[in-house]
Coordinates of C-alpha atoms in Angstrom, one line a residue:
M1 CA -3.6 -3.2 -28.4
D2 CA -6.2 -2.0 -25.9
L3 CA -6.8 -3.6 -22.6
N4 CA -10.4 -4.4 -21.9
I5 CA -12.0 -5.5 -18.7
R6 CA -15.7 -6.3 -18.7
G7 CA -17.9 -7.1 -15.8
L8 CA -14.9 -7.7 -13.6
G9 CA -15.8 -8.3 -9.9
K10 CA -14.1 -9.6 -6.8
A11 CA -15.1 -10.2 -3.1
F12 CA -13.0 -11.3 -0.2
G13 CA -15.2 -13.3 2.2
G14 CA -18.4 -11.2 2.6
T15 CA -16.8 -8.0 1.5
V16 CA -17.1 -6.7 -2.0
A17 CA -13.8 -5.3 -3.1
L18 CA -14.9 -4.6 -6.7
H19 CA -18.4 -4.4 -8.0
P20 CA -18.8 -5.6 -11.7
T21 CA -16.7 -3.1 -13.6
D22 CA -15.9 -2.2 -17.2
L23 CA -12.7 -0.4 -18.1
T24 CA -10.7 0.2 -21.3
V25 CA -7.1 1.2 -21.3
R26 CA -6.1 2.6 -24.7
Q27 CA -2.9 1.5 -26.3
G28 CA -0.2 4.0 -25.8
S29 CA -2.1 5.8 -23.0
F30 CA -1.1 6.6 -19.5
T31 CA -4.2 5.8 -17.4
T32 CA -4.5 6.2 -13.7
L33 CA -6.8 4.6 -11.2
L34 CA -7.3 7.2 -8.4
G35 CA -9.1 6.8 -5.1
P36 CA -8.7 6.4 -1.4
S37 CA -7.4 3.2 0.3
G38 CA -9.8 0.3 0.0
C39 CA -11.6 1.7 -3.1
G40 CA -10.7 -1.3 -5.3
K41 CA -8.0 0.2 -7.5
T42 CA -5.2 -2.2 -6.4
T43 CA -7.6 -5.1 -6.7
I44 CA -8.1 -4.3 -10.3
L45 CA -4.4 -4.0 -10.9
R46 CA -3.7 -7.4 -9.2
M47 CA -6.4 -9.1 -11.2
I48 CA -5.0 -7.8 -14.5
A49 CA -1.6 -8.9 -13.5
G50 CA -2.9 -12.4 -12.6
L51 CA -2.0 -12.0 -8.9
E52 CA -5.7 -12.3 -7.9
T53 CA -8.4 -14.4 -9.5
P54 CA -11.6 -12.5 -10.3
D55 CA -14.9 -13.9 -9.3
R56 CA -16.5 -12.9 -12.5
G57 CA -16.0 -11.0 -15.8
S58 CA -13.2 -11.0 -18.4
I59 CA -9.9 -9.4 -19.2
S60 CA -8.5 -9.2 -22.7
I61 CA -5.7 -7.4 -24.5
G62 CA -6.4 -6.9 -28.2
D63 CA -8.1 -10.1 -29.4
E64 CA -6.4 -12.3 -26.7
V65 CA -8.5 -13.3 -23.7
I66 CA -6.3 -13.6 -20.6
F67 CA -9.1 -14.3 -18.2
A68 CA -12.7 -15.3 -18.6
D69 CA -14.9 -16.6 -15.9
S70 CA -17.4 -18.0 -18.5
S71 CA -14.8 -20.3 -20.1
K72 CA -12.6 -20.8 -17.0
R73 CA -9.6 -19.4 -18.9
A74 CA -6.8 -17.8 -16.8
V75 CA -3.4 -17.2 -18.4
P76 CA -0.6 -17.5 -15.8
T77 CA 1.0 -14.2 -14.7
H78 CA 4.4 -14.9 -16.3
Q79 CA 2.7 -15.5 -19.7
R80 CA 0.7 -12.3 -19.9
G81 CA 3.5 -10.1 -21.1
F82 CA 2.9 -7.4 -18.5
G83 CA 5.6 -5.5 -16.5
M84 CA 4.9 -4.4 -13.0
V85 CA 6.4 -1.9 -10.7
F86 CA 5.6 -2.3 -7.0
Q87 CA 5.3 0.2 -4.2
D88 CA 8.1 -1.5 -2.2
F89 CA 10.3 -2.0 -5.3
A90 CA 10.3 -5.8 -4.7
L91 CA 14.0 -6.2 -5.5
W92 CA 15.8 -9.4 -4.5
P93 CA 18.4 -8.2 -1.9
H94 CA 20.8 -11.1 -2.7
M95 CA 20.9 -10.3 -6.4
T96 CA 22.9 -7.7 -8.2
V97 CA 21.1 -4.9 -10.2
F98 CA 21.9 -6.9 -13.3
E99 CA 20.3 -10.1 -12.0
N100 CA 17.2 -8.3 -10.7
V101 CA 16.6 -6.8 -14.1
A102 CA 17.3 -10.1 -15.9
F103 CA 14.9 -12.0 -13.6
G104 CA 11.8 -11.2 -15.7
L105 CA 13.6 -12.2 -18.9
R106 CA 14.7 -15.6 -17.4
A107 CA 11.2 -16.2 -16.0
G108 CA 9.8 -15.7 -19.5
K109 CA 12.3 -18.3 -20.8
R110 CA 14.4 -15.7 -22.7
T111 CA 17.7 -17.3 -23.6
T112 CA 19.4 -14.8 -26.0
K113 CA 20.8 -11.3 -25.7
I114 CA 20.0 -11.2 -22.0
R115 CA 23.1 -9.1 -21.2
E116 CA 22.5 -6.7 -24.1
T117 CA 18.9 -6.3 -23.1
V118 CA 19.6 -5.7 -19.4
L119 CA 22.3 -3.1 -20.0
E120 CA 20.1 -1.3 -22.5
A121 CA 17.2 -1.2 -20.0
L122 CA 19.6 0.2 -17.3
A123 CA 20.9 2.9 -19.7
K124 CA 17.3 4.0 -20.3
V125 CA 16.8 4.6 -16.6
K126 CA 20.2 6.3 -16.1
L127 CA 21.8 3.4 -14.2
T128 CA 24.7 2.7 -16.6
G129 CA 27.7 1.3 -14.6
M130 CA 25.6 0.1 -11.7
A131 CA 24.9 -3.4 -12.9
E132 CA 27.1 -5.2 -10.3
R133 CA 25.8 -3.3 -7.3
F134 CA 23.3 -4.7 -4.8
P135 CA 20.0 -3.0 -3.9
H136 CA 21.3 -2.0 -0.4
Q137 CA 24.1 0.0 -2.2
L138 CA 21.5 2.2 -4.0
S139 CA 19.4 5.1 -3.0
G140 CA 15.6 4.8 -2.9
G141 CA 15.3 6.6 -6.3
Q142 CA 17.9 4.3 -7.8
Q143 CA 16.1 1.2 -6.5
Q144 CA 12.9 2.5 -8.1
R145 CA 14.7 2.9 -11.4
V146 CA 15.9 -0.8 -11.1
A147 CA 12.3 -1.9 -10.6
F148 CA 11.2 0.1 -13.7
A149 CA 14.1 -1.3 -15.8
R150 CA 13.1 -4.8 -14.8
A151 CA 9.5 -4.0 -15.9
V152 CA 10.5 -2.6 -19.3
A153 CA 13.3 -5.1 -20.1
I154 CA 10.7 -7.7 -21.2
T155 CA 9.2 -5.3 -23.7
P156 CA 5.8 -5.4 -22.0
R157 CA 2.5 -5.0 -23.7
L158 CA 1.4 -3.1 -20.6
V159 CA 3.2 -1.8 -17.5
L160 CA 1.3 -1.8 -14.2
F161 CA 2.3 0.6 -11.5
D162 CA 1.2 0.0 -7.9
E163 CA 1.8 3.3 -6.1
P164 CA 5.5 3.2 -7.1
L165 CA 6.4 6.6 -5.7
S166 CA 4.8 6.5 -2.3
A167 CA 7.9 5.2 -0.5
L168 CA 10.0 8.1 -1.7
D169 CA 10.4 11.5 -0.1
A170 CA 8.5 14.5 -1.5
V171 CA 11.4 16.0 -3.5
L172 CA 12.5 12.7 -5.0
R173 CA 8.9 11.8 -5.7
E174 CA 8.5 14.8 -7.9
D175 CA 11.7 14.1 -9.8
M176 CA 10.8 10.5 -10.3
R177 CA 7.3 11.4 -11.5
L178 CA 8.8 13.5 -14.3
E179 CA 11.3 10.8 -15.2
M180 CA 8.7 8.1 -15.2
M181 CA 6.4 10.2 -17.4
S182 CA 9.2 10.8 -19.9
L183 CA 10.3 7.2 -20.0
V184 CA 6.7 5.8 -20.5
R185 CA 6.2 8.3 -23.4
D186 CA 9.6 7.9 -25.0
L187 CA 9.3 4.1 -25.0
G188 CA 5.8 4.2 -26.3
L189 CA 4.5 2.1 -23.4
T190 CA 0.9 1.6 -22.3
A191 CA 0.6 2.3 -18.6
L192 CA -1.9 1.6 -15.9
Y193 CA -1.0 3.5 -12.7
V194 CA -2.6 3.2 -9.3
T195 CA -2.3 6.0 -6.7
H196 CA -4.2 7.8 -4.0
D197 CA -2.2 11.0 -4.8
Q198 CA -4.3 13.4 -6.9
V199 CA -1.2 15.4 -7.9
E200 CA 0.4 12.3 -9.4
A201 CA -2.8 11.4 -11.2
M202 CA -3.6 14.9 -12.6
S203 CA 0.0 15.6 -13.7
M204 CA 0.9 12.3 -15.3
S205 CA -2.2 10.9 -16.9
D206 CA -4.0 11.0 -20.2
E207 CA -7.0 9.6 -18.5
V208 CA -8.0 9.5 -14.8
V209 CA -10.4 6.9 -13.4
V210 CA -11.8 7.9 -10.1
M211 CA -12.9 5.1 -7.8
N212 CA -14.6 4.8 -4.4
S213 CA -16.2 1.8 -2.6
G214 CA -15.4 -0.7 -5.3
R215 CA -16.9 1.3 -8.1
I216 CA -15.7 3.6 -10.9
L217 CA -17.4 7.0 -10.4
Q218 CA -15.9 8.9 -13.3
S219 CA -13.3 8.7 -16.0
G220 CA -11.9 11.3 -18.3
T221 CA -9.0 13.6 -18.9
P222 CA -7.6 15.4 -15.9
E223 CA -9.2 18.6 -17.1
E224 CA -12.6 16.9 -17.3
V225 CA -12.6 15.3 -13.9
Y226 CA -11.4 18.5 -12.2
G227 CA -13.5 21.0 -14.1
K228 CA -16.7 18.9 -14.6
P229 CA -16.9 16.3 -11.8
S230 CA -20.0 14.1 -12.2
D231 CA -20.2 13.1 -8.6
A232 CA -19.9 15.0 -5.3
F233 CA -17.2 12.6 -4.1
V234 CA -15.1 13.3 -7.2
A235 CA -15.5 17.0 -6.7
R236 CA -14.3 16.8 -3.1
F237 CA -11.6 14.2 -3.6
I238 CA -9.9 16.0 -6.5
G239 CA -8.7 19.5 -5.5
K240 CA -10.7 21.8 -3.3
S241 CA -14.4 22.5 -3.8
N242 CA -16.9 25.1 -2.6
W243 CA -20.6 24.4 -2.4
L244 CA -23.7 26.5 -2.7
V245 CA -26.8 25.6 -0.7
P246 CA -28.4 23.0 -1.2
N247 CA -25.0 21.4 -2.0
Q248 CA -25.6 20.5 -5.6
T249 CA -23.7 23.3 -7.2
M250 CA -19.9 23.7 -6.7
F251 CA -17.1 25.9 -7.8
R252 CA -13.3 25.9 -7.4
P253 CA -11.4 28.3 -5.1
E254 CA -9.6 30.0 -7.9
H255 CA -12.9 31.1 -9.4
L256 CA -13.9 33.2 -6.5
M257 CA -13.0 36.8 -7.4
W258 CA -12.2 39.7 -5.0
E259 CA -13.2 42.4 -7.6
P260 CA -16.0 42.4 -10.1
M261 CA -14.8 41.3 -13.5
G262 CA -17.6 42.6 -15.7
E263 CA -19.1 39.1 -16.1
D264 CA -22.6 37.9 -15.3
G265 CA -22.6 36.2 -11.9
H266 CA -23.2 36.5 -8.2
S267 CA -21.9 38.6 -5.3
F268 CA -21.7 37.5 -1.7
Q269 CA -20.9 39.3 1.6
V270 CA -18.2 37.3 3.4
E271 CA -16.1 37.4 6.5
I272 CA -12.5 36.2 6.6
T273 CA -12.1 33.4 9.1
H274 CA -8.7 32.0 8.4
V275 CA -5.6 32.8 6.3
S276 CA -2.8 30.4 5.5
Y277 CA 0.4 31.2 3.6
V278 CA 1.2 28.4 1.1
G279 CA 4.1 29.9 -0.8
D280 CA 2.8 31.3 -4.0
R281 CA -0.4 32.7 -2.6
Y282 CA -2.6 32.9 0.5
E283 CA -5.3 30.4 1.1
V284 CA -8.3 32.1 2.6
R285 CA -11.3 30.7 4.4
V286 CA -14.5 32.8 4.3
K287 CA -17.9 32.5 5.7
A288 CA -20.6 33.7 3.2
E289 CA -24.0 35.0 4.3
G290 CA -26.7 32.4 3.9
Q291 CA -24.2 29.5 3.2
E292 CA -23.8 26.5 5.4
E293 CA -20.2 25.6 4.6
Q294 CA -17.2 27.9 4.6
W295 CA -15.5 28.5 1.3
T296 CA -11.8 28.5 0.3
A297 CA -10.5 31.3 -1.9
Y298 CA -7.0 32.4 -3.0
H299 CA -5.5 35.9 -2.6
H300 CA -2.1 37.4 -3.4
T301 CA -1.8 39.3 -0.1
R302 CA -2.5 38.5 3.5
L303 CA -5.9 39.6 4.6
A304 CA -6.9 40.3 8.2
V305 CA -9.0 37.7 9.9
G306 CA -12.4 39.2 10.8
T307 CA -12.4 41.5 7.7
K308 CA -15.8 41.7 6.0
T309 CA -15.9 42.2 2.3
E310 CA -17.6 41.3 -0.9
V311 CA -16.6 38.5 -3.3
Y312 CA -17.8 37.7 -6.8
L313 CA -18.5 34.4 -8.6
P314 CA -18.9 34.4 -12.4
H315 CA -22.0 32.4 -13.4
H316 CA -20.2 30.2 -15.9
R317 CA -17.9 28.9 -13.1
L318 CA -20.7 27.2 -11.3
H319 CA -21.0 23.4 -11.9
H320 CA -24.1 21.5 -11.1
I321 CA -23.8 18.0 -9.6
D322 CA -26.6 15.6 -10.5
K323 CA -27.3 13.7 -7.3
S324 CA -29.6 11.3 -9.0
K325 CA -26.7 9.5 -10.6

């Protein structure tokens, strides 16, 4: 069943957190709300979960309406059948792993096969044998797995993720990202994921929804929002972007060539202004004649700062941004 929100809006006092918004999350998809802090993405998630009450609009899953301002309908959080994984894990410190995972089942009035269901959920997240431990006896990654096991134990119609990896260190975050992707797909779940991390969004998602200032700016596959951004904010927020005067045409750093490739395009005289080693390549800043902003390019060897050279840009790599939108 698809999740549909229509005209959903929310303000806190005199501040609009979410302008009237439409969004569809397809059944079986991994959809990510991506944007900076304060863009409205967590507000959407909390309204879907029932933790915030919208000012207007509707939320439905399949044919079932779970919120509608027009009819004053609002299904309580525990009756929506959604799992949620929080940024801070939200585990009860006085409860064992088993009881933390069983909590959602008991809150939903489940009375049968609780032990079987909990142990099965723990096995799915590779925590077999840890049911009697307490949260303080687990690593950060293990605590996150408990939170995920609790979310999936109720066999949710939708799993909501509120920046679940941001509390983990970089190496563990990458490992957990891969595990979470695999589990969501293996279990056939529908997921709505909130993050400000573009790497998470681009690597995990079937669809990325880019937000800013309480509005959805663009939605599409990771390849679409990266390769064909419809808005200047999207172009700058996702990856690195270079701009041609008058700042309505952009291209990505990997598309600036150091040698002519026999393609139709443009050539520019540039001066190397900065070089950074980033592991698998050098990130080079260049100042092009006649251009206001410096550009970023990539090179396989270290170039000397101050070097003047010529670079090439294939015409088909240019992408025009329509500022009238």
